[in-house]
Amino acid sequence: MSTRRPPRLHRRPERPPPDADAPEPQGPQARVIEMYGLEAIIAPLDDPEQRLRALLRKKIARESGVVVGDRVVYEPLQRDDGPTAVIQHVLRRDNLLMRAAFQGRPQPVAANLDAIVIVASPLDPPLRLGLIDRYIAAAFLAKIPPAICLNKVDLDPDGVALEMLEPYKAIQIPILTTRADARKNGIAPLRRFLTGKRSILVGHSGVGKSSLANALIPGLERPIGEVNAYHGKGRHTTTTATLLPLPGGGELVDTPGVRSFGLLGVEAEHLHTLYPEFQPYAPSCLYRGCTHDHEPGCAVVPAIEAGEIDFGRYERYINLRDSLGGKIPFGDQEEDDA
């Protein structure tokens, strides 16, 4: 019988968390404009009109990653062709918008944003309030102020879709109306809102994000996708997120549309904290951590029954909470968007 001892396992020491007060690395800084795998297009902060093609250090790609909107420290490369810089460090982010992509895989969307504009349409494709609610929850989770833009407003002559968006005003979310094909006059409310901000347009494919970007930025002329008559979903016309300068000030992140938008890093029992209309009533609930569903002594449910909280928002909250709890797969969420 062998008396050999099993080999000793050496555990690698865990890295200490980054110190928020630590000095930032020195060197030229730039803003990330576009990402292509392990390469990026960056704009030096001291020369915003210049564009450099930059490589990512593998360590950065593995650890923090790089997304559009990031501020980075880079090292110039002296070469005649190929990338002319290397990204050495990602500076501290004010915020990071994440989404759960295929099979819940985490996918960063953009960083250092001042606003998220959720673009929707009344028809072609139809208004999907469930998708809007998930975008709003993601915005609150990332601590980025959201707004809703109802595009193709000419398809809502009776104001039915606009009325469906009315409850969002009660939670201080601006509602903008646009008609992208009308160019300057049709997008004035959105242009005013975006001025001076770094914003992102998000929304279902086919709602007109590329059309809005074309109208906001003369000469951009991004391709516009048609809506598939079979399932009412637009074709993705933007294939990579891009940071675009806006005339008059501000920047716009143009990003591909999504056909579903899961929440990342939110447990079902904590979802209620992302619904500001619940917060005035929640402290009066009998149980701490009440999810406002089945618990006795809940103070939110009576407020809904009294019409003080929109019932449709609450019903969609329950559906979303169930999906986070595994009762409804992420891929089926879109069917509950009505």
Coordinates of C-alpha atoms in Angstrom, one line a residue:
M1 CA 0.0 0.0 0.0
S2 CA 1.4 3.3 -1.0
T3 CA 2.2 5.9 1.7
R4 CA 2.7 8.6 -0.8
R5 CA 1.1 11.9 0.2
P6 CA -1.2 13.6 -2.3
P7 CA 0.3 16.6 -3.9
R8 CA -0.2 19.8 -2.1
L9 CA -2.6 22.2 -3.9
H10 CA -1.3 25.8 -4.1
R11 CA -4.1 28.2 -4.2
R12 CA -3.4 31.4 -6.1
P13 CA -4.0 34.4 -3.8
E14 CA -7.0 36.4 -4.8
R15 CA -6.5 39.9 -6.3
P16 CA -7.4 42.7 -3.9
P17 CA -10.3 44.8 -5.1
P18 CA -9.3 47.9 -7.0
D19 CA -8.8 51.0 -4.8
A20 CA -11.3 53.7 -5.9
D21 CA -8.9 56.4 -4.5
A22 CA -5.8 55.0 -6.2
P23 CA -4.2 57.4 -8.7
E24 CA -5.0 56.8 -12.3
P25 CA -2.2 55.7 -14.6
Q26 CA -0.4 58.4 -16.4
G27 CA -0.2 58.7 -20.2
P28 CA -2.3 60.0 -23.2
Q29 CA -6.0 59.4 -22.8
A30 CA -8.7 58.7 -25.4
R31 CA -12.4 57.8 -25.7
V32 CA -13.4 54.5 -27.3
I33 CA -15.4 55.1 -30.4
E34 CA -15.9 51.6 -31.8
M35 CA -14.9 48.0 -30.9
Y36 CA -13.9 45.2 -33.2
G37 CA -12.9 42.2 -31.2
L38 CA -9.5 42.9 -29.8
E39 CA -9.2 46.2 -31.7
A40 CA -10.7 49.6 -31.1
I41 CA -11.1 52.9 -32.7
I42 CA -10.2 55.6 -30.2
A43 CA -10.3 59.4 -30.2
P44 CA -7.6 61.2 -28.2
L45 CA -9.1 63.5 -25.6
D46 CA -6.6 66.3 -26.6
D47 CA -7.6 65.9 -30.3
P48 CA -11.2 64.6 -30.5
E49 CA -11.3 64.8 -34.3
Q50 CA -8.4 62.3 -34.7
R51 CA -9.1 58.6 -34.9
L52 CA -6.5 55.9 -34.0
R53 CA -6.7 52.2 -34.5
A54 CA -5.7 50.6 -31.2
L55 CA -4.9 47.0 -29.9
L56 CA -6.1 45.8 -26.5
R57 CA -3.7 44.2 -24.1
K58 CA -4.9 40.6 -23.5
K59 CA -4.9 41.3 -19.7
I60 CA -7.4 44.1 -20.2
A61 CA -9.6 42.0 -22.5
R62 CA -9.7 39.2 -19.9
E63 CA -10.3 41.5 -16.8
S64 CA -12.2 44.7 -17.3
G65 CA -12.8 44.5 -21.1
V66 CA -13.3 47.6 -23.2
V67 CA -16.6 49.0 -24.4
V68 CA -17.7 52.1 -26.4
G69 CA -17.7 55.2 -24.2
D70 CA -14.7 54.0 -22.1
R71 CA -11.9 56.4 -21.2
V72 CA -8.6 54.7 -21.7
V73 CA -4.8 55.3 -21.4
Y74 CA -3.0 54.3 -24.5
E75 CA 0.6 54.1 -25.8
P76 CA 1.3 55.3 -29.3
L77 CA 3.0 52.9 -31.7
Q78 CA 5.4 54.0 -34.4
R79 CA 4.5 52.0 -37.4
D80 CA 3.5 52.6 -41.0
D81 CA 0.5 50.3 -41.2
G82 CA -1.9 48.5 -38.9
P83 CA -2.8 49.7 -35.4
T84 CA -1.0 52.8 -34.2
A85 CA -1.7 52.5 -30.5
V86 CA -2.1 50.0 -27.6
I87 CA -4.7 50.4 -24.9
Q88 CA -2.9 50.1 -21.6
H89 CA -5.6 50.8 -19.0
V90 CA -9.3 51.4 -18.7
L91 CA -10.0 54.4 -16.4
R92 CA -12.7 54.2 -13.8
R93 CA -16.2 54.1 -15.2
D94 CA -19.1 56.3 -14.1
N95 CA -21.5 53.5 -15.1
L96 CA -21.7 50.5 -17.4
L97 CA -24.8 49.3 -19.2
M98 CA -25.0 45.5 -19.4
R99 CA -27.4 43.1 -21.0
A100 CA -28.0 39.4 -20.7
A101 CA -27.5 38.1 -24.3
F102 CA -27.8 34.5 -25.6
Q103 CA -28.3 32.0 -22.7
G104 CA -27.8 34.7 -20.2
R105 CA -24.3 35.4 -21.2
P106 CA -23.2 38.9 -19.9
Q107 CA -22.6 41.4 -22.6
P108 CA -21.5 45.0 -21.9
V109 CA -23.1 47.6 -24.1
A110 CA -21.6 51.0 -23.3
A111 CA -20.0 53.0 -20.5
N112 CA -20.0 56.5 -19.0
L113 CA -23.5 57.4 -20.2
D114 CA -25.7 60.4 -19.3
A115 CA -28.9 59.0 -20.7
I116 CA -30.6 55.9 -22.2
V117 CA -33.2 56.7 -24.8
I118 CA -35.6 53.8 -25.3
V119 CA -36.9 54.0 -28.9
A120 CA -40.3 52.5 -29.6
S121 CA -42.9 52.7 -32.3
P122 CA -46.7 52.4 -32.2
L123 CA -46.8 50.0 -35.1
D124 CA -44.5 48.3 -37.5
P125 CA -43.2 46.8 -35.1
P126 CA -45.9 47.2 -32.5
L127 CA -45.4 48.9 -29.1
R128 CA -43.9 46.4 -26.6
L129 CA -44.2 47.7 -23.1
G130 CA -42.5 44.6 -21.5
L131 CA -39.3 45.3 -23.4
I132 CA -39.5 49.0 -22.4
D133 CA -39.9 47.9 -18.8
R134 CA -36.8 45.8 -19.0
Y135 CA -34.8 48.6 -20.5
I136 CA -35.9 50.9 -17.7
A137 CA -35.0 48.4 -15.0
A138 CA -31.6 48.0 -16.7
A139 CA -31.1 51.8 -16.7
F140 CA -32.0 52.1 -13.1
L141 CA -29.7 49.2 -12.2
A142 CA -26.8 51.0 -14.0
K143 CA -27.9 54.3 -12.5
I144 CA -28.4 55.9 -15.9
P145 CA -31.4 58.2 -16.4
P146 CA -33.8 56.7 -19.0
A147 CA -36.1 58.4 -21.5
I148 CA -38.7 57.0 -23.9
C149 CA -38.8 58.2 -27.6
L150 CA -42.0 57.2 -29.5
N151 CA -40.8 57.3 -33.1
K152 CA -43.1 57.0 -36.2
V153 CA -45.6 59.1 -34.2
D154 CA -47.6 59.6 -37.5
L155 CA -48.6 55.9 -37.2
D156 CA -50.5 56.9 -33.9
P157 CA -53.0 59.4 -35.2
D158 CA -55.4 58.8 -32.3
G159 CA -52.8 58.9 -29.7
V160 CA -53.4 55.4 -28.4
A161 CA -49.7 54.5 -28.1
L162 CA -48.9 57.8 -26.5
E163 CA -51.6 57.2 -23.9
M164 CA -50.1 53.7 -23.2
L165 CA -46.9 55.5 -22.3
E166 CA -48.6 58.0 -19.9
P167 CA -47.8 55.9 -16.7
Y168 CA -44.1 56.4 -17.2
K169 CA -44.5 60.1 -16.6
A170 CA -45.5 59.3 -13.0
I171 CA -42.0 58.0 -12.4
Q172 CA -40.3 61.0 -14.0
I173 CA -39.3 59.4 -17.3
P174 CA -39.4 61.9 -20.2
I175 CA -41.6 60.9 -23.2
L176 CA -40.4 62.3 -26.5
T177 CA -42.2 62.0 -29.8
T178 CA -40.4 61.9 -33.2
R179 CA -40.9 61.2 -36.9
A180 CA -37.5 60.4 -38.3
D181 CA -38.5 60.6 -41.9
A182 CA -39.5 64.3 -41.4
R183 CA -35.8 65.1 -40.6
K184 CA -35.2 68.4 -38.8
N185 CA -38.8 69.3 -37.8
G186 CA -39.7 65.7 -36.8
I187 CA -36.8 65.1 -34.4
A188 CA -36.6 68.5 -32.6
P189 CA -37.7 67.2 -29.2
L190 CA -35.1 64.4 -29.3
R191 CA -32.3 66.7 -30.5
R192 CA -33.0 69.1 -27.6
F193 CA -32.9 66.2 -25.1
L194 CA -29.6 64.8 -26.4
T195 CA -27.7 68.1 -26.6
G196 CA -24.7 68.0 -24.2
K197 CA -25.2 64.4 -23.2
R198 CA -23.5 61.1 -24.0
S199 CA -26.6 59.0 -24.8
I200 CA -27.5 55.6 -26.2
L201 CA -30.5 54.7 -28.4
V202 CA -31.8 51.3 -27.5
G203 CA -34.9 49.4 -28.7
H204 CA -36.3 46.7 -30.8
S205 CA -35.1 46.2 -34.3
G206 CA -37.2 48.2 -36.8
V207 CA -38.3 51.0 -34.5
G208 CA -36.1 53.5 -36.4
K209 CA -32.9 54.0 -34.4
S210 CA -30.8 54.2 -37.6
S211 CA -33.3 56.6 -39.2
L212 CA -33.1 58.8 -36.1
A213 CA -29.3 58.7 -36.2
N214 CA -29.4 59.6 -39.9
A215 CA -31.7 62.6 -39.1
L216 CA -29.7 63.7 -36.1
I217 CA -26.3 63.6 -37.8
P218 CA -26.2 65.0 -41.4
G219 CA -24.2 62.9 -43.8
L220 CA -24.2 59.8 -41.6
E221 CA -26.6 57.8 -43.8
R222 CA -26.6 54.5 -41.9
P223 CA -28.5 51.7 -43.7
I224 CA -32.1 51.3 -42.7
G225 CA -33.6 47.9 -42.2
E226 CA -37.1 46.8 -43.4
V227 CA -39.5 45.2 -41.0
N228 CA -40.1 41.6 -41.7
A229 CA -43.8 41.1 -42.4
Y230 CA -43.8 37.6 -41.0
H231 CA -42.9 38.4 -37.4
G232 CA -42.9 42.3 -37.3
K233 CA -39.2 42.5 -36.4
G234 CA -36.8 44.7 -38.2
R235 CA -33.5 43.5 -39.6
H236 CA -30.4 44.6 -37.7
T237 CA -28.8 47.3 -39.8
T238 CA -26.1 48.4 -37.3
T239 CA -23.6 45.7 -36.7
T240 CA -21.4 47.2 -34.0
A241 CA -21.8 49.9 -31.3
T242 CA -20.4 53.3 -32.4
L243 CA -19.9 56.6 -30.6
L244 CA -21.0 59.4 -32.9
P245 CA -20.5 63.2 -32.3
L246 CA -23.7 65.2 -32.4
P247 CA -24.0 68.6 -34.1
G248 CA -24.4 71.2 -31.4
G249 CA -22.8 69.1 -28.7
G250 CA -23.1 65.7 -27.2
E251 CA -22.4 62.2 -28.4
L252 CA -24.7 59.3 -29.4
V253 CA -24.0 55.6 -29.1
D254 CA -25.6 53.8 -32.0
T255 CA -26.0 50.2 -31.2
P256 CA -27.6 47.1 -32.9
G257 CA -31.3 46.4 -32.0
V258 CA -32.1 43.5 -29.8
R259 CA -34.9 41.0 -30.0
S260 CA -34.9 40.2 -26.3
F261 CA -33.4 42.0 -23.4
G262 CA -32.8 40.0 -20.2
L263 CA -31.6 41.6 -17.0
L264 CA -28.2 40.8 -15.7
G265 CA -27.2 40.6 -12.0
V266 CA -30.7 41.0 -10.7
E267 CA -32.2 38.4 -8.4
A268 CA -36.0 38.0 -8.6
E269 CA -36.5 39.0 -5.0
H270 CA -34.6 42.3 -5.6
L271 CA -36.4 43.4 -8.8
H272 CA -38.9 45.5 -6.9
T273 CA -36.1 47.9 -5.9
L274 CA -35.9 49.0 -9.6
Y275 CA -39.5 50.2 -9.7
P276 CA -39.6 53.7 -8.2
E277 CA -43.4 53.8 -8.0
F278 CA -43.3 51.1 -5.3
Q279 CA -40.8 52.9 -3.1
P280 CA -43.2 55.4 -1.3
Y281 CA -45.3 52.4 -0.1
A282 CA -42.7 49.7 0.5
P283 CA -41.6 51.0 4.0
S284 CA -45.2 50.3 5.2
C285 CA -45.1 46.6 4.1
L286 CA -45.5 44.2 7.0
Y287 CA -42.4 42.2 6.0
R288 CA -39.0 43.6 5.2
G289 CA -38.0 42.6 1.7
C290 CA -41.6 42.2 0.6
T291 CA -41.7 41.4 -3.2
H292 CA -45.3 42.9 -3.4
D293 CA -46.7 39.7 -4.8
H294 CA -48.1 37.1 -2.4
E295 CA -47.0 38.5 1.1
P296 CA -49.6 39.4 3.6
G297 CA -49.6 43.0 4.8
C298 CA -48.1 44.3 1.5
A299 CA -48.7 48.1 1.2
V300 CA -48.0 48.2 -2.5
V301 CA -50.9 46.0 -3.7
P302 CA -53.6 48.2 -2.0
A303 CA -52.0 51.2 -3.8
I304 CA -52.4 49.3 -7.1
E305 CA -56.0 48.4 -6.4
A306 CA -56.7 52.1 -5.6
G307 CA -55.2 53.2 -8.9
E308 CA -52.3 55.0 -7.4
I309 CA -49.8 52.6 -9.3
D310 CA -50.4 51.6 -12.9
F311 CA -51.8 48.0 -13.0
G312 CA -50.2 47.2 -16.3
R313 CA -46.7 48.1 -15.0
Y314 CA -47.3 45.9 -12.0
E315 CA -48.6 43.0 -14.0
R316 CA -45.5 43.1 -16.2
Y317 CA -43.3 43.4 -13.1
I318 CA -44.8 40.1 -11.9
N319 CA -44.1 38.5 -15.3
L320 CA -40.5 39.8 -15.3
R321 CA -40.0 38.6 -11.7
D322 CA -41.2 35.2 -12.6
S323 CA -38.8 35.1 -15.6
L324 CA -35.9 36.0 -13.3
G325 CA -36.9 33.2 -11.0
G326 CA -36.7 30.7 -13.8
K327 CA -40.5 30.3 -14.4
I328 CA -40.3 31.8 -17.9
P329 CA -37.2 31.3 -20.0
F330 CA -35.5 34.5 -21.3
G331 CA -36.3 33.6 -24.8
D332 CA -40.0 33.6 -24.1
Q333 CA -40.1 37.0 -22.5
E334 CA -40.8 38.9 -25.7
E335 CA -44.1 37.1 -26.0
D336 CA -45.3 38.9 -22.8
D337 CA -44.4 42.3 -24.0
A338 CA -47.9 43.4 -25.0

